[in-house]
Short mmCIF file of C-alpha atoms in Angstrom, two decimals:
data_model
loop_
_atom_site.label_atom_id
_atom_site.label_comp_id
_atom_site.label_asym_id
_atom_site.label_seq_id
_atom_site.Cartn_x
_atom_site.Cartn_y
_atom_site.Cartn_z
CA UNK A 3 0.00 0.00 0.00
CA UNK A 4 1.22 3.50 -0.78
CA UNK A 5 1.79 5.76 2.18
CA UNK A 6 -1.05 7.95 0.87
CA UNK A 7 -3.35 5.33 2.44
CA UNK A 8 -2.00 6.11 5.91
CA UNK A 9 -4.83 6.46 8.43
CA UNK A 10 -5.21 9.81 10.19
CA UNK A 11 -3.36 8.49 13.29
CA UNK A 12 -0.40 7.27 11.20
CA UNK A 13 2.78 9.01 10.11
CA UNK A 14 6.05 8.02 8.53
CA UNK A 15 9.21 8.52 10.56
CA UNK A 16 12.55 8.77 8.79
CA UNK A 17 15.09 6.63 10.69
CA UNK A 18 17.99 7.64 8.44
CA UNK A 19 18.15 4.81 5.93
CA UNK A 20 14.39 4.69 5.26
CA UNK A 21 11.01 5.44 6.85
CA UNK A 22 8.78 3.42 9.15
CA UNK A 23 5.04 3.88 9.70
CA UNK A 24 4.08 4.74 13.29
CA UNK A 25 0.48 4.81 14.55
CA UNK A 26 -0.59 6.80 17.59
CA UNK A 27 -3.53 5.75 19.77
CA UNK A 28 -5.12 7.33 22.83
CA UNK A 29 -4.56 10.65 24.59
CA UNK A 30 -1.47 12.82 24.69
CA UNK A 31 0.52 12.00 27.88
CA UNK A 32 0.39 14.87 30.39
CA UNK A 33 4.17 14.73 30.73
CA UNK A 34 7.16 12.94 29.23
CA UNK A 35 7.41 11.01 32.53
CA UNK A 36 4.08 9.21 31.93
CA UNK A 37 4.53 5.66 30.64
CA UNK A 38 3.26 4.85 27.15
CA UNK A 39 2.71 1.48 25.48
CA UNK A 40 4.64 0.32 22.43
CA UNK A 41 3.42 -2.83 20.68
CA UNK A 42 5.91 -5.11 18.92
CA UNK A 43 4.56 -7.70 16.50
CA UNK A 44 5.73 -11.25 15.94
CA UNK A 45 7.42 -12.66 12.87
CA UNK A 46 5.68 -11.86 9.57
CA UNK A 47 3.17 -9.47 11.22
CA UNK A 48 2.45 -5.77 10.77
CA UNK A 49 0.71 -3.41 13.22
CA UNK A 50 -2.82 -4.55 12.39
CA UNK A 51 -2.92 -7.59 14.70
CA UNK A 52 -3.00 -5.26 17.76
CA UNK A 53 -6.19 -3.41 16.78
CA UNK A 54 -8.52 -5.13 19.28
CA UNK A 55 -6.09 -4.47 22.15
CA UNK A 56 -5.64 -0.84 21.12
CA UNK A 57 -9.41 -0.35 21.03
CA UNK A 58 -9.88 -1.90 24.49
CA UNK A 59 -7.03 0.17 25.92
CA UNK A 60 -9.11 3.03 24.64
CA UNK A 61 -8.97 6.58 25.86
CA UNK A 62 -7.02 5.78 29.03
CA UNK A 63 -3.49 5.55 27.71
CA UNK A 64 -1.20 6.65 24.88
CA UNK A 65 0.00 3.71 22.84
CA UNK A 66 1.92 3.17 19.62
CA UNK A 67 1.92 0.46 16.98
CA UNK A 68 4.28 0.37 14.03
CA UNK A 69 4.96 -1.52 10.83
CA UNK A 70 8.42 -3.08 10.77
CA UNK A 71 10.60 -2.52 7.72
CA UNK A 72 9.02 -3.96 4.60
CA UNK A 73 5.51 -4.28 6.05
CA UNK A 74 2.37 -2.42 5.00
CA UNK A 75 3.12 1.34 5.14
CA UNK A 76 6.83 1.07 6.04
CA UNK A 77 9.64 1.14 3.50
CA UNK A 78 12.01 -1.76 3.03
CA UNK A 79 15.30 -1.71 4.90
CA UNK A 80 18.76 -2.00 3.36
CA UNK A 81 19.54 -4.34 6.28
CA UNK A 82 18.50 -7.98 6.59
CA UNK A 83 15.71 -8.40 9.19
CA UNK A 84 17.82 -10.13 11.83
CA UNK A 85 16.52 -9.64 15.38
CA UNK A 86 19.53 -7.39 16.06
CA UNK A 87 18.72 -5.17 13.07
CA UNK A 88 15.02 -5.06 13.92
CA UNK A 89 15.94 -3.94 17.47
CA UNK A 90 18.29 -1.32 16.05
CA UNK A 91 15.58 0.06 13.78
CA UNK A 92 13.10 0.08 16.66
CA UNK A 93 15.56 2.10 18.76
CA UNK A 94 15.97 4.57 15.88
CA UNK A 95 12.19 4.87 15.51
CA UNK A 96 11.82 5.66 19.23
CA UNK A 97 14.62 8.23 18.99
CA UNK A 98 13.45 9.94 15.77
CA UNK A 99 9.69 9.91 16.42
CA UNK A 100 10.56 10.95 19.17
CA UNK A 101 8.98 8.95 21.99
CA UNK A 102 10.71 10.21 25.16
CA UNK A 103 8.34 8.54 27.64
CA UNK A 104 9.03 5.42 29.71
CA UNK A 105 7.99 2.45 27.57
CA UNK A 106 5.77 -0.49 28.41
CA UNK A 107 6.85 -2.87 25.66
CA UNK A 108 4.10 -5.32 24.70
CA UNK A 109 5.52 -8.05 22.48
CA UNK A 110 4.04 -11.09 20.77
CA UNK A 111 5.84 -14.25 19.66
CA UNK A 112 9.22 -13.36 18.04
CA UNK A 113 9.07 -10.08 19.99
CA UNK A 114 10.29 -12.12 22.97
CA UNK A 115 13.63 -12.28 21.13
CA UNK A 116 13.30 -8.73 19.75
CA UNK A 117 12.75 -7.13 23.18
CA UNK A 118 15.82 -8.92 24.52
CA UNK A 119 17.89 -7.66 21.59
CA UNK A 120 16.54 -4.16 22.24
CA UNK A 121 17.64 -4.44 25.90
CA UNK A 122 21.04 -5.81 24.79
CA UNK A 123 21.40 -2.73 22.57
CA UNK A 124 19.89 0.06 24.68
CA UNK A 125 19.70 -1.21 28.25
CA UNK A 126 16.59 -0.77 30.38
CA UNK A 127 16.69 2.96 31.19
CA UNK A 128 13.64 3.80 29.08
CA UNK A 129 11.73 0.61 29.84
CA UNK A 130 8.92 0.91 32.39
CA UNK A 131 7.78 -2.70 32.12
CA UNK A 132 7.08 -5.61 29.78
CA UNK A 133 4.02 -7.58 28.70
CA UNK A 134 5.05 -10.75 26.86
CA UNK A 135 2.26 -12.32 24.80
CA UNK A 136 3.01 -16.01 24.19
CA UNK A 137 6.50 -14.76 23.46
CA UNK A 138 9.44 -16.76 22.13
CA UNK A 139 12.07 -17.52 24.77
CA UNK A 140 15.65 -17.76 23.51
CA UNK A 141 15.68 -21.49 24.31
CA UNK A 142 12.33 -22.21 22.58
CA UNK A 143 13.75 -24.04 19.52
CA UNK A 144 15.72 -26.34 21.85
CA UNK A 145 12.44 -27.34 23.52
CA UNK A 146 9.80 -27.38 20.76
CA UNK A 147 9.80 -27.10 16.98
CA UNK A 148 7.05 -24.81 15.70
CA UNK A 149 8.23 -25.63 12.17
CA UNK A 150 8.11 -29.39 12.71
CA UNK A 151 8.06 -30.75 9.13
CA UNK A 152 5.72 -33.62 9.97
CA UNK A 153 3.22 -31.23 11.60
CA UNK A 154 3.19 -29.15 8.43
CA UNK A 155 3.00 -32.27 6.22
CA UNK A 156 -0.19 -33.25 8.03
CA UNK A 157 -1.36 -29.61 7.82
CA UNK A 158 -0.48 -29.20 4.12
CA UNK A 159 -2.93 -26.99 2.25
CA UNK A 160 -4.74 -26.02 5.45
CA UNK A 161 -5.65 -22.34 5.96
CA UNK A 162 -3.92 -21.57 9.29
CA UNK A 163 -6.09 -18.69 10.59
CA UNK A 164 -9.16 -20.82 9.98
CA UNK A 165 -7.67 -23.99 11.50
CA UNK A 166 -6.30 -22.11 14.52
CA UNK A 167 -9.76 -20.70 15.22
CA UNK A 168 -8.49 -17.14 14.85
CA UNK A 169 -10.80 -16.44 11.92
CA UNK A 170 -13.87 -17.46 13.94
CA UNK A 171 -12.80 -16.07 17.31
CA UNK A 172 -10.85 -12.86 16.65
CA UNK A 173 -12.12 -9.62 18.19
CA UNK A 174 -11.25 -7.32 15.30
CA UNK A 175 -13.99 -5.49 13.44
CA UNK A 176 -14.80 -6.96 10.04
CA UNK A 177 -13.06 -3.99 8.43
CA UNK A 178 -9.91 -4.53 10.55
CA UNK A 179 -9.88 -8.27 9.81
CA UNK A 180 -10.25 -7.63 6.09
CA UNK A 181 -7.37 -5.11 6.19
CA UNK A 182 -5.22 -7.56 8.21
CA UNK A 183 -5.81 -10.37 5.70
CA UNK A 184 -5.47 -8.11 2.64
CA UNK A 185 -2.05 -6.84 3.77
CA UNK A 186 -0.83 -10.46 3.96
CA UNK A 187 -1.76 -11.21 0.34
CA UNK A 188 0.53 -8.55 -1.16
CA UNK A 189 3.83 -9.28 -2.90
CA UNK A 190 5.46 -6.78 -0.56
CA UNK A 191 4.32 -8.84 2.44
CA UNK A 192 5.44 -12.13 0.91
CA UNK A 193 8.92 -10.75 0.28
CA UNK A 194 9.52 -9.58 3.87
CA UNK A 195 7.76 -12.66 5.30
CA UNK A 196 10.26 -14.83 3.43
CA UNK A 197 13.22 -12.78 4.67
CA UNK A 198 12.05 -12.74 8.30
CA UNK A 199 10.47 -16.12 8.78
CA UNK A 200 12.61 -18.32 6.56
CA UNK A 201 16.01 -16.59 6.64
CA UNK A 202 16.32 -14.72 9.94
CA UNK A 203 13.92 -16.21 12.49
CA UNK A 204 15.67 -19.43 13.53
CA UNK A 205 19.25 -18.01 13.61
CA UNK A 206 18.07 -15.19 15.92
CA UNK A 207 17.65 -17.57 18.87
CA UNK A 208 21.25 -18.77 18.90
CA UNK A 209 22.52 -15.21 18.33
CA UNK A 210 20.62 -14.10 21.43
CA UNK A 211 21.68 -17.10 23.54
CA UNK A 212 25.33 -16.30 22.82
CA UNK A 213 24.86 -12.90 24.49
CA UNK A 214 24.20 -14.78 27.77
CA UNK A 215 21.68 -12.24 29.03
CA UNK A 216 20.26 -15.05 31.18
CA UNK A 217 23.34 -14.64 33.39
CA UNK A 218 22.30 -11.04 34.13
CA UNK A 219 18.93 -11.83 35.68
CA UNK A 220 16.83 -10.10 36.82
CA UNK A 221 17.54 -8.32 33.54
CA UNK A 222 15.03 -5.52 34.16
CA UNK A 223 15.51 -5.36 37.93
CA UNK A 224 12.23 -4.61 39.71
CA UNK A 225 10.38 -3.33 36.64
CA UNK A 226 7.12 -5.25 36.27
CA UNK A 227 6.93 -8.11 33.77
CA UNK A 228 3.59 -9.71 32.88
CA UNK A 229 3.84 -13.01 31.01
CA UNK A 230 0.89 -14.41 29.05
CA UNK A 231 1.06 -17.98 27.84
CA UNK A 232 -1.13 -19.08 24.93
CA UNK A 233 -2.48 -22.60 24.56
CA UNK A 234 -0.45 -23.93 21.64
CA UNK A 235 -2.27 -27.27 21.62
CA UNK A 236 -5.41 -25.45 20.41
CA UNK A 237 -3.60 -24.25 17.29
CA UNK A 238 -1.91 -27.54 16.58
CA UNK A 239 -5.08 -29.56 17.18
CA UNK A 240 -6.87 -27.30 14.72
CA UNK A 241 -4.17 -27.85 12.10
CA UNK A 242 -4.24 -31.60 12.77
CA UNK A 243 -8.02 -31.94 12.46
CA UNK A 244 -8.15 -29.88 9.27
CA UNK A 245 -5.22 -31.83 7.79
CA UNK A 246 -6.71 -35.23 8.64
CA UNK A 247 -10.03 -34.09 7.13
CA UNK A 248 -8.07 -33.53 3.88
CA UNK A 249 -6.62 -37.03 4.14
CA UNK A 250 -3.08 -35.73 4.83
CA UNK A 251 -0.36 -37.79 6.46
CA UNK A 252 0.33 -41.44 7.13
CA UNK A 253 -0.92 -43.00 10.37
CA UNK A 254 2.64 -42.78 11.69
CA UNK A 255 2.87 -39.08 10.84
CA UNK A 256 -0.50 -38.43 12.44
CA UNK A 257 0.58 -40.23 15.61
CA UNK A 258 3.73 -38.07 15.72
CA UNK A 259 1.60 -34.92 15.53
CA UNK A 260 -0.77 -36.18 18.25
CA UNK A 261 2.26 -36.70 20.52
CA UNK A 262 3.47 -33.16 19.76
CA UNK A 263 0.04 -31.82 20.69
CA UNK A 264 0.00 -33.76 23.97
CA UNK A 265 3.33 -32.30 25.14
CA UNK A 266 3.39 -28.77 23.71
CA UNK A 267 1.49 -26.96 26.48
CA UNK A 268 3.75 -28.26 29.24
CA UNK A 269 6.81 -27.32 27.18
CA UNK A 270 5.43 -23.84 26.52
CA UNK A 271 4.58 -23.40 30.21
CA UNK A 272 8.20 -24.17 31.10
CA UNK A 273 9.38 -21.54 28.63
CA UNK A 274 6.92 -18.94 29.98
CA UNK A 275 8.21 -19.58 33.51
CA UNK A 276 11.73 -18.74 32.31
CA UNK A 277 10.51 -15.20 31.52
CA UNK A 278 9.54 -14.69 35.17
CA UNK A 279 13.27 -14.46 35.97
CA UNK A 280 13.46 -11.16 34.06
CA UNK A 281 12.24 -9.21 37.09
CA UNK A 282 11.80 -9.46 40.83
CA UNK A 283 8.19 -8.42 40.09
CA UNK A 284 6.64 -10.76 37.55
CA UNK A 285 3.32 -12.47 36.96
CA UNK A 286 2.28 -15.41 34.76
CA UNK A 287 -1.20 -16.02 33.37
CA UNK A 288 -2.49 -18.43 30.74
CA UNK A 289 -4.94 -17.59 27.98
CA UNK A 290 -6.84 -20.87 28.06
CA UNK A 291 -9.29 -19.87 25.32
CA UNK A 292 -6.57 -18.82 22.87
CA UNK A 293 -3.83 -20.35 20.83
CA UNK A 294 -0.76 -18.30 19.96
CA UNK A 295 -2.53 -15.10 18.81
CA UNK A 296 -3.88 -14.10 22.23
CA UNK A 297 -4.01 -10.42 21.26
CA UNK A 298 -6.57 -11.19 18.55
CA UNK A 299 -8.77 -13.70 20.36
CA UNK A 300 -8.55 -12.59 24.02
CA UNK A 301 -7.34 -8.98 23.78
CA UNK A 302 -8.69 -8.24 27.27
CA UNK A 303 -5.92 -10.42 28.75
CA UNK A 304 -3.29 -8.21 27.12
CA UNK A 305 -5.07 -5.08 28.42
CA UNK A 306 -5.11 -6.66 31.91
CA UNK A 307 -1.35 -7.12 31.55
CA UNK A 308 -0.79 -3.46 30.70
CA UNK A 309 -2.94 -2.41 33.68
CA UNK A 310 -1.03 -4.79 35.97
CA UNK A 311 2.27 -3.24 34.83
CA UNK A 312 0.90 0.26 35.49
CA UNK A 313 -0.30 -0.82 38.95
CA UNK A 314 3.10 -2.32 39.79
CA UNK A 315 5.48 0.34 38.60
CA UNK A 316 8.28 0.93 41.14
CA UNK A 317 7.78 4.06 43.21
CA UNK A 318 9.70 6.79 41.38
CA UNK A 319 12.98 7.60 43.05
#
């Protein structure tokens, strides 16, 4: 989409090499000391998946969504979308916008890695707190394989948003859902999706582990961290059922996928518990009625997380 289609709350911010689209929601903060929310999307996602959360957050709080390089209304970057480069570009966006306020970073999926790379780059001075939405822990690929080839053999030709239940259960308006899906059909989207998901996603975990941030816990000190776990078995069961209905997979392959489904929630719970070490003040909840895209199907849980962070901010020194 051309930037002429920017909504009234959107603007393009030049970060030096190119421009990123930034969207402003909610009231002007009364001072630059008031915390604001910044939403960070997962792999192969633009700003649109946060719309239901933004709407529920409503008039109470200033928040920002943005399109990463190559998505929707943002220009493509000269840099490869490694997690380190994405964090660098995010830091430039915050600086150039500018957003001087303390930041409550709300991150989904790959943003678990991205927020850690941002902290590795910039430290925690501007961070007020974190809300992690079924986020990827740096050890996740060592524990579970979201790209398991047998899972995707059984799920071949299945429409994921439909199989995951997101299409039926999302809390976007019809207009927002249509815009979200339309953006993902463009050639522009497919190009950056390929670069992020298939070239830069998996290597980012090992790159982050080598930084050994886990040895610096609690990484954010006493700043509040709210961790939301999704129910991955819901998504995978949906893929499995839809794939079997198509006749996909041998009995052996299907049995393999059933075993994955039986163990994935316990594995994910273990990973979510690792995030609690980030702070001396952390909380873990599970979105039992959602798969991975909690922000689309149970946006109120994400809003609860933001409110919990606001209620648990350290007394200012």
